[in-house]
Amino acid sequence: MRASLVTGFDRPIEIRDLPIPELQPGQVLVRVEASGLCHTDIHAAHGDWPIKPTLPFTPGHEGVGVIERVGAAVTGRAVGERVAVPWLGYACGMCDYCLSGRETLCESQLNTGYSVNGCHAEYVAAYASHVVPVPPEVNSFDAAPLTCAGVTTYKAVKVSGLRPTERAAIFGIGGLGHLAQQYAQIFGADTIAVDVTDDKLRLARELGATHVVNAKTSDPVAAIRDLGGADVAVVLAADPRVLQQAHASLRRGGRLVLVSLPQDNVMPLPVFETVLGGISVIGSIVGTRADLAEVFRLHAAGRTTVKYETRDLEGINQAVEDILSGQIPARLVFAM
């Protein structure tokens, strides 16, 4: 099969002819149709995070395709079924986190494209228990970004406790942000889209943003405070300054939801303002299988729009450069 392969954190990603994966008990073989490129894949390929993937490995955790083979001890999945292969590749199902509906916190989890080989390949071996069926109304190229960007931002809005008529500020309108904005609107909020590029702010307007703020040409804190402050701020940009701006834009009782992962791993937190203003700071990781199923149902019902460009896997290194340079308005999806 054709597959991408990271052989060194300081080397370009290679395209190789590799053997089709052998299945372990409990796994299915998925023929990948569409595979999204997420910023996490770039962090993985560059070894940016403290716990690094074991080299060599195939990245990709937004894979959608059809099951071609089932391994031993597989129940509930069948050949011919179209499924998504998400970041949460496996969780134990027995720990306190799994049993209380917080499987993304499982300490025994395996992550697709990070601790196990991922979906930037024509085939991927995935645990049958953790793939998620894709409804027939959702095409594979929409489903791929929803498998991470969608479920991650949906979960962030969920855990914020956002209520109808509240104001939600989305910091970073791009691959994740354009979806976060739509979920906040589904929850009944007025949305404030914050970004530094006019193209992305135009996209936010097209998708129904109540207000847009260009943080490059104006002070986003002052602009949001002039509107009365945000009840919720979802941070999808990895610049530490943006974290501070988002915090400062909140009204009393506001909730700051951290999703992005700045490389230096530091956020200055103003304690007086946090305590006296009753501000909550919430960390939100990717959603569960149940969350992803809800994301797919919303999209099948026509409630969300996914903006993406398609690329060929051979151009993966150029795709990475384009994302890092900010040239991509939303998501990139490889046609496999």
Short mmCIF file of C-alpha atoms in Angstrom, two decimals:
data_model
loop_
_atom_site.label_atom_id
_atom_site.label_comp_id
_atom_site.label_asym_id
_atom_site.label_seq_id
_atom_site.Cartn_x
_atom_site.Cartn_y
_atom_site.Cartn_z
CA MET A 1 0.00 0.00 0.00
CA ARG A 2 1.01 3.64 -0.43
CA ALA A 3 1.62 5.26 2.94
CA SER A 4 3.31 8.23 4.51
CA LEU A 5 6.14 7.54 6.91
CA VAL A 6 7.91 9.76 9.43
CA THR A 7 11.49 8.50 9.72
CA GLY A 8 12.99 11.43 11.62
CA PHE A 9 11.62 14.51 13.36
CA ASP A 10 13.96 16.73 11.34
CA ARG A 11 13.26 15.04 7.99
CA PRO A 12 10.53 15.43 5.37
CA ILE A 13 7.71 12.90 5.52
CA GLU A 14 8.32 10.08 3.04
CA ILE A 15 5.85 8.30 0.79
CA ARG A 16 6.60 4.58 0.80
CA ASP A 17 5.20 1.30 -0.51
CA LEU A 18 4.55 -0.63 2.70
CA PRO A 19 2.87 -3.97 3.48
CA ILE A 20 -0.84 -3.84 4.21
CA PRO A 21 -1.16 -4.11 8.03
CA GLU A 22 -1.74 -7.48 9.63
CA LEU A 23 -4.70 -7.55 12.01
CA GLN A 24 -4.49 -8.21 15.72
CA PRO A 25 -7.48 -9.73 17.53
CA GLY A 26 -10.20 -7.13 17.89
CA GLN A 27 -9.06 -5.09 14.88
CA VAL A 28 -10.54 -4.32 11.47
CA LEU A 29 -8.76 -3.39 8.25
CA VAL A 30 -10.08 -0.13 6.81
CA ARG A 31 -9.47 0.90 3.20
CA VAL A 32 -9.07 4.64 3.61
CA GLU A 33 -11.04 6.91 1.26
CA ALA A 34 -10.30 10.30 2.84
CA SER A 35 -7.77 11.33 5.48
CA GLY A 36 -7.59 14.80 7.00
CA LEU A 37 -4.39 16.62 7.85
CA CYS A 38 -4.55 18.01 11.39
CA HIS A 39 -2.06 20.32 13.09
CA THR A 40 -1.51 17.50 15.59
CA ASP A 41 -0.13 15.40 12.72
CA ILE A 42 2.43 18.13 12.11
CA HIS A 43 3.37 18.25 15.80
CA ALA A 44 3.78 14.46 15.70
CA ALA A 45 5.95 14.55 12.58
CA HIS A 46 8.16 17.26 14.07
CA GLY A 47 8.40 15.67 17.54
CA ASP A 48 7.16 18.89 19.14
CA TRP A 49 5.59 17.42 22.26
CA PRO A 50 7.30 16.01 25.38
CA ILE A 51 6.12 12.44 24.70
CA LYS A 52 7.16 11.72 21.13
CA PRO A 53 5.93 9.00 18.78
CA THR A 54 8.20 6.02 18.23
CA LEU A 55 9.94 6.24 14.86
CA PRO A 56 9.14 5.28 12.16
CA PHE A 57 5.38 5.81 12.12
CA THR A 58 2.48 6.79 9.86
CA PRO A 59 0.54 9.88 11.04
CA GLY A 60 -3.12 10.73 10.48
CA HIS A 61 -6.14 10.47 12.78
CA GLU A 62 -8.97 11.76 10.60
CA GLY A 63 -9.41 8.66 8.47
CA VAL A 64 -12.66 7.57 6.87
CA GLY A 65 -13.07 4.44 4.80
CA VAL A 66 -14.65 1.03 4.34
CA ILE A 67 -13.96 -2.09 6.39
CA GLU A 68 -12.41 -4.73 4.12
CA ARG A 69 -11.51 -7.37 6.68
CA VAL A 70 -12.32 -8.17 10.30
CA GLY A 71 -9.92 -9.83 12.70
CA ALA A 72 -10.52 -12.45 15.35
CA ALA A 73 -12.90 -11.64 18.22
CA VAL A 74 -14.51 -8.71 16.38
CA THR A 75 -18.18 -8.11 17.10
CA GLY A 76 -20.48 -5.31 16.07
CA ARG A 77 -18.59 -4.31 12.90
CA ALA A 78 -18.88 -5.82 9.42
CA VAL A 79 -17.12 -5.89 6.08
CA GLY A 80 -18.45 -3.12 3.84
CA GLU A 81 -19.28 -0.75 6.70
CA ARG A 82 -17.98 2.82 6.34
CA VAL A 83 -16.32 4.06 9.52
CA ALA A 84 -14.19 6.86 10.92
CA VAL A 85 -10.86 6.13 12.59
CA PRO A 86 -10.35 8.87 15.22
CA TRP A 87 -7.55 10.08 17.49
CA LEU A 88 -8.85 7.86 20.31
CA GLY A 89 -7.75 4.62 18.72
CA TYR A 90 -8.31 2.51 21.82
CA ALA A 91 -9.25 2.88 25.48
CA CYS A 92 -9.35 0.14 28.07
CA GLY A 93 -13.08 0.39 28.84
CA MET A 94 -12.55 -0.64 32.45
CA CYS A 95 -10.95 2.28 34.29
CA ASP A 96 -12.86 4.97 36.22
CA TYR A 97 -12.53 7.37 33.28
CA CYS A 98 -13.91 4.94 30.73
CA LEU A 99 -16.74 3.79 32.98
CA SER A 100 -17.80 7.37 33.75
CA GLY A 101 -17.99 8.45 30.09
CA ARG A 102 -14.57 10.13 30.05
CA GLU A 103 -12.73 7.62 27.89
CA THR A 104 -10.52 10.32 26.34
CA LEU A 105 -8.79 10.55 29.75
CA CYS A 106 -8.03 6.81 29.88
CA GLU A 107 -4.40 6.32 30.89
CA SER A 108 -4.14 3.18 28.75
CA GLN A 109 -5.38 4.81 25.56
CA LEU A 110 -3.72 4.42 22.17
CA ASN A 111 -3.77 7.38 19.80
CA THR A 112 -4.12 6.91 16.06
CA GLY A 113 -1.21 8.31 14.11
CA TYR A 114 0.82 8.83 17.28
CA SER A 115 1.18 5.72 19.40
CA VAL A 116 -0.14 3.45 16.64
CA ASN A 117 0.12 3.86 12.87
CA GLY A 118 -2.44 6.19 11.39
CA CYS A 119 -4.57 6.99 8.38
CA HIS A 120 -2.25 8.77 5.93
CA ALA A 121 -2.11 5.47 4.10
CA GLU A 122 -4.32 3.43 1.81
CA TYR A 123 -5.07 0.98 4.62
CA VAL A 124 -5.13 1.23 8.39
CA ALA A 125 -5.62 -1.38 11.11
CA ALA A 126 -7.99 -0.04 13.76
CA TYR A 127 -9.68 -1.42 16.87
CA ALA A 128 -13.24 -2.37 15.98
CA SER A 129 -14.47 -1.14 19.34
CA HIS A 130 -13.28 2.41 18.65
CA VAL A 131 -14.11 3.09 15.02
CA VAL A 132 -17.33 5.08 14.56
CA PRO A 133 -19.89 4.39 11.82
CA VAL A 134 -20.42 7.23 9.34
CA PRO A 135 -24.04 7.88 8.31
CA PRO A 136 -24.79 7.51 4.59
CA GLU A 137 -25.81 11.20 4.44
CA VAL A 138 -22.26 12.29 5.35
CA ASN A 139 -19.70 12.02 2.57
CA SER A 140 -16.22 10.79 3.44
CA PHE A 141 -14.49 14.10 2.72
CA ASP A 142 -16.79 15.97 5.12
CA ALA A 143 -16.52 13.17 7.65
CA ALA A 144 -12.70 13.25 7.78
CA PRO A 145 -12.37 16.76 9.33
CA LEU A 146 -15.38 16.09 11.56
CA THR A 147 -13.50 13.08 12.98
CA CYS A 148 -11.07 15.38 14.82
CA ALA A 149 -11.66 19.09 14.17
CA GLY A 150 -15.39 18.58 14.51
CA VAL A 151 -15.52 16.38 17.58
CA THR A 152 -12.78 18.38 19.34
CA THR A 153 -14.59 21.70 19.01
CA TYR A 154 -18.00 20.17 19.65
CA LYS A 155 -16.68 18.80 22.94
CA ALA A 156 -15.12 22.18 23.81
CA VAL A 157 -18.46 23.92 23.36
CA LYS A 158 -20.20 21.17 25.32
CA VAL A 159 -17.92 21.37 28.35
CA SER A 160 -18.15 25.18 28.39
CA GLY A 161 -21.73 24.93 29.56
CA LEU A 162 -22.73 27.39 26.85
CA ARG A 163 -26.38 28.41 27.08
CA PRO A 164 -28.78 30.02 24.58
CA THR A 165 -28.47 33.83 24.31
CA GLU A 166 -24.91 33.82 25.74
CA ARG A 167 -21.95 35.22 23.81
CA ALA A 168 -19.21 32.86 22.66
CA ALA A 169 -15.88 34.21 21.39
CA ILE A 170 -13.99 31.84 19.12
CA PHE A 171 -10.28 32.73 19.00
CA GLY A 172 -8.86 31.32 15.78
CA ILE A 173 -11.18 30.83 12.81
CA GLY A 174 -9.69 28.10 10.69
CA GLY A 175 -9.93 24.33 10.44
CA LEU A 176 -11.23 23.99 14.00
CA GLY A 177 -12.61 27.47 14.55
CA HIS A 178 -15.10 27.48 11.67
CA LEU A 179 -16.64 24.37 13.19
CA ALA A 180 -16.50 25.64 16.79
CA GLN A 181 -18.42 28.73 15.69
CA GLN A 182 -21.15 26.59 14.13
CA TYR A 183 -21.51 24.42 17.23
CA ALA A 184 -21.77 27.49 19.45
CA GLN A 185 -24.55 28.76 17.19
CA ILE A 186 -26.31 25.39 17.36
CA PHE A 187 -26.20 25.75 21.15
CA GLY A 188 -28.05 29.07 20.72
CA ALA A 189 -25.23 31.54 21.34
CA ASP A 190 -24.27 34.77 19.61
CA THR A 191 -20.78 34.23 18.23
CA ILE A 192 -17.78 36.54 18.05
CA ALA A 193 -15.16 35.34 15.58
CA VAL A 194 -11.60 36.49 16.28
CA ASP A 195 -8.77 36.07 13.79
CA VAL A 196 -5.97 37.99 12.09
CA THR A 197 -6.90 37.36 8.45
CA ASP A 198 -9.76 38.91 6.52
CA ASP A 199 -10.42 35.73 4.53
CA LYS A 200 -11.13 33.73 7.65
CA LEU A 201 -13.31 36.49 9.08
CA ARG A 202 -15.29 36.56 5.84
CA LEU A 203 -15.78 32.81 6.23
CA ALA A 204 -17.01 33.40 9.78
CA ARG A 205 -19.53 35.94 8.48
CA GLU A 206 -20.72 33.48 5.82
CA LEU A 207 -21.26 30.87 8.56
CA GLY A 208 -23.37 33.22 10.67
CA ALA A 209 -21.04 34.98 13.11
CA THR A 210 -22.80 37.79 14.96
CA HIS A 211 -19.58 39.82 15.20
CA VAL A 212 -16.07 39.52 13.78
CA VAL A 213 -12.88 41.01 15.22
CA ASN A 214 -9.59 41.38 13.37
CA ALA A 215 -7.02 41.00 16.15
CA LYS A 216 -4.29 42.27 13.83
CA THR A 217 -5.87 45.69 13.27
CA SER A 218 -7.75 46.17 16.54
CA ASP A 219 -7.61 45.21 20.21
CA PRO A 220 -9.80 42.11 20.54
CA VAL A 221 -10.17 42.55 24.31
CA ALA A 222 -11.52 46.08 23.96
CA ALA A 223 -13.74 45.08 21.04
CA ILE A 224 -15.31 42.18 22.93
CA ARG A 225 -15.70 44.18 26.12
CA ASP A 226 -17.51 46.87 24.13
CA LEU A 227 -20.03 44.16 23.27
CA GLY A 228 -20.47 43.35 26.96
CA GLY A 229 -17.78 40.68 27.25
CA ALA A 230 -17.89 37.01 26.34
CA ASP A 231 -19.58 34.36 28.46
CA VAL A 232 -17.38 31.71 26.87
CA ALA A 233 -14.06 32.02 25.07
CA VAL A 234 -12.82 28.98 23.13
CA VAL A 235 -9.11 29.24 22.29
CA LEU A 236 -7.95 27.41 19.18
CA ALA A 237 -4.84 29.49 18.40
CA ALA A 238 -1.57 28.31 19.95
CA ASP A 239 -0.11 31.77 20.66
CA PRO A 240 0.17 32.39 24.46
CA ARG A 241 -0.84 36.02 23.88
CA VAL A 242 -4.16 34.81 22.52
CA LEU A 243 -4.78 32.84 25.72
CA GLN A 244 -4.35 36.03 27.73
CA GLN A 245 -6.58 38.03 25.38
CA ALA A 246 -9.30 35.41 25.62
CA HIS A 247 -9.18 35.44 29.40
CA ALA A 248 -9.32 39.23 29.51
CA SER A 249 -12.31 39.32 27.16
CA LEU A 250 -14.55 37.36 29.53
CA ARG A 251 -17.32 38.93 31.56
CA ARG A 252 -17.83 37.95 35.20
CA GLY A 253 -18.68 34.27 35.52
CA GLY A 254 -17.14 33.56 32.14
CA ARG A 255 -15.54 30.29 31.07
CA LEU A 256 -12.20 30.03 29.29
CA VAL A 257 -11.89 26.79 27.30
CA LEU A 258 -8.35 25.81 26.34
CA VAL A 259 -8.00 23.54 23.31
CA SER A 260 -4.78 24.58 21.57
CA LEU A 261 -1.39 23.43 22.88
CA PRO A 262 1.28 26.17 22.85
CA GLN A 263 4.71 24.70 22.38
CA ASP A 264 6.17 26.43 25.45
CA ASN A 265 3.35 24.97 27.60
CA VAL A 266 2.89 28.17 29.65
CA MET A 267 -0.01 30.54 30.20
CA PRO A 268 0.28 33.52 32.59
CA LEU A 269 -2.92 33.48 34.64
CA PRO A 270 -4.08 36.67 36.40
CA VAL A 271 -5.23 35.19 39.70
CA PHE A 272 -7.01 38.24 41.15
CA GLU A 273 -9.13 38.70 38.02
CA THR A 274 -9.85 34.98 37.86
CA VAL A 275 -10.94 34.70 41.49
CA LEU A 276 -12.81 37.99 41.84
CA GLY A 277 -14.49 37.59 38.45
CA GLY A 278 -15.51 33.99 39.09
CA ILE A 279 -13.74 32.89 35.92
CA SER A 280 -13.48 29.17 35.15
CA VAL A 281 -10.55 27.75 33.18
CA ILE A 282 -11.41 24.47 31.45
CA GLY A 283 -9.11 22.16 29.53
CA SER A 284 -10.89 20.27 26.76
CA ILE A 285 -9.45 17.35 24.86
CA VAL A 286 -10.99 15.52 21.90
CA GLY A 287 -14.51 14.11 22.32
CA THR A 288 -15.61 10.53 22.85
CA ARG A 289 -17.10 8.05 20.41
CA ALA A 290 -20.55 9.16 21.53
CA ASP A 291 -19.62 12.79 20.86
CA LEU A 292 -18.41 11.90 17.37
CA ALA A 293 -21.65 10.06 16.63
CA GLU A 294 -23.52 13.25 17.63
CA VAL A 295 -21.27 15.34 15.37
CA PHE A 296 -22.09 13.06 12.45
CA ARG A 297 -25.83 13.23 13.20
CA LEU A 298 -25.73 17.03 13.26
CA HIS A 299 -23.96 17.10 9.92
CA ALA A 300 -26.34 14.54 8.42
CA ALA A 301 -29.19 16.83 9.48
CA GLY A 302 -27.62 19.73 7.57
CA ARG A 303 -26.68 21.71 10.68
CA THR A 304 -22.98 22.17 9.86
CA THR A 305 -20.77 23.00 6.88
CA VAL A 306 -17.21 21.73 6.51
CA LYS A 307 -14.74 23.83 4.51
CA TYR A 308 -11.83 21.86 3.10
CA GLU A 309 -9.47 21.45 0.17
CA THR A 310 -8.47 18.08 -1.24
CA ARG A 311 -4.85 17.12 -1.91
CA ASP A 312 -2.93 14.06 -3.02
CA LEU A 313 -0.87 12.24 -0.41
CA GLU A 314 2.25 12.69 -2.56
CA GLY A 315 2.12 16.39 -1.70
CA ILE A 316 2.01 15.93 2.06
CA ASN A 317 5.13 18.00 2.77
CA GLN A 318 3.82 20.93 0.75
CA ALA A 319 0.50 20.57 2.56
CA VAL A 320 2.30 20.83 5.90
CA GLU A 321 4.10 23.98 4.72
CA ASP A 322 0.84 25.51 3.55
CA ILE A 323 -0.81 24.92 6.92
CA LEU A 324 2.15 26.33 8.85
CA SER A 325 2.19 29.44 6.66
CA GLY A 326 -1.49 30.10 7.34
CA GLN A 327 -2.43 29.80 3.66
CA ILE A 328 -5.22 27.28 4.23
CA PRO A 329 -8.58 28.81 5.20
CA ALA A 330 -9.91 25.66 6.84
CA ARG A 331 -8.97 21.98 6.44
CA LEU A 332 -6.95 19.82 4.06
CA VAL A 333 -8.09 16.29 3.20
CA PHE A 334 -6.05 13.71 1.30
CA ALA A 335 -7.95 11.75 -1.33
CA MET A 336 -6.65 8.21 -0.94
#
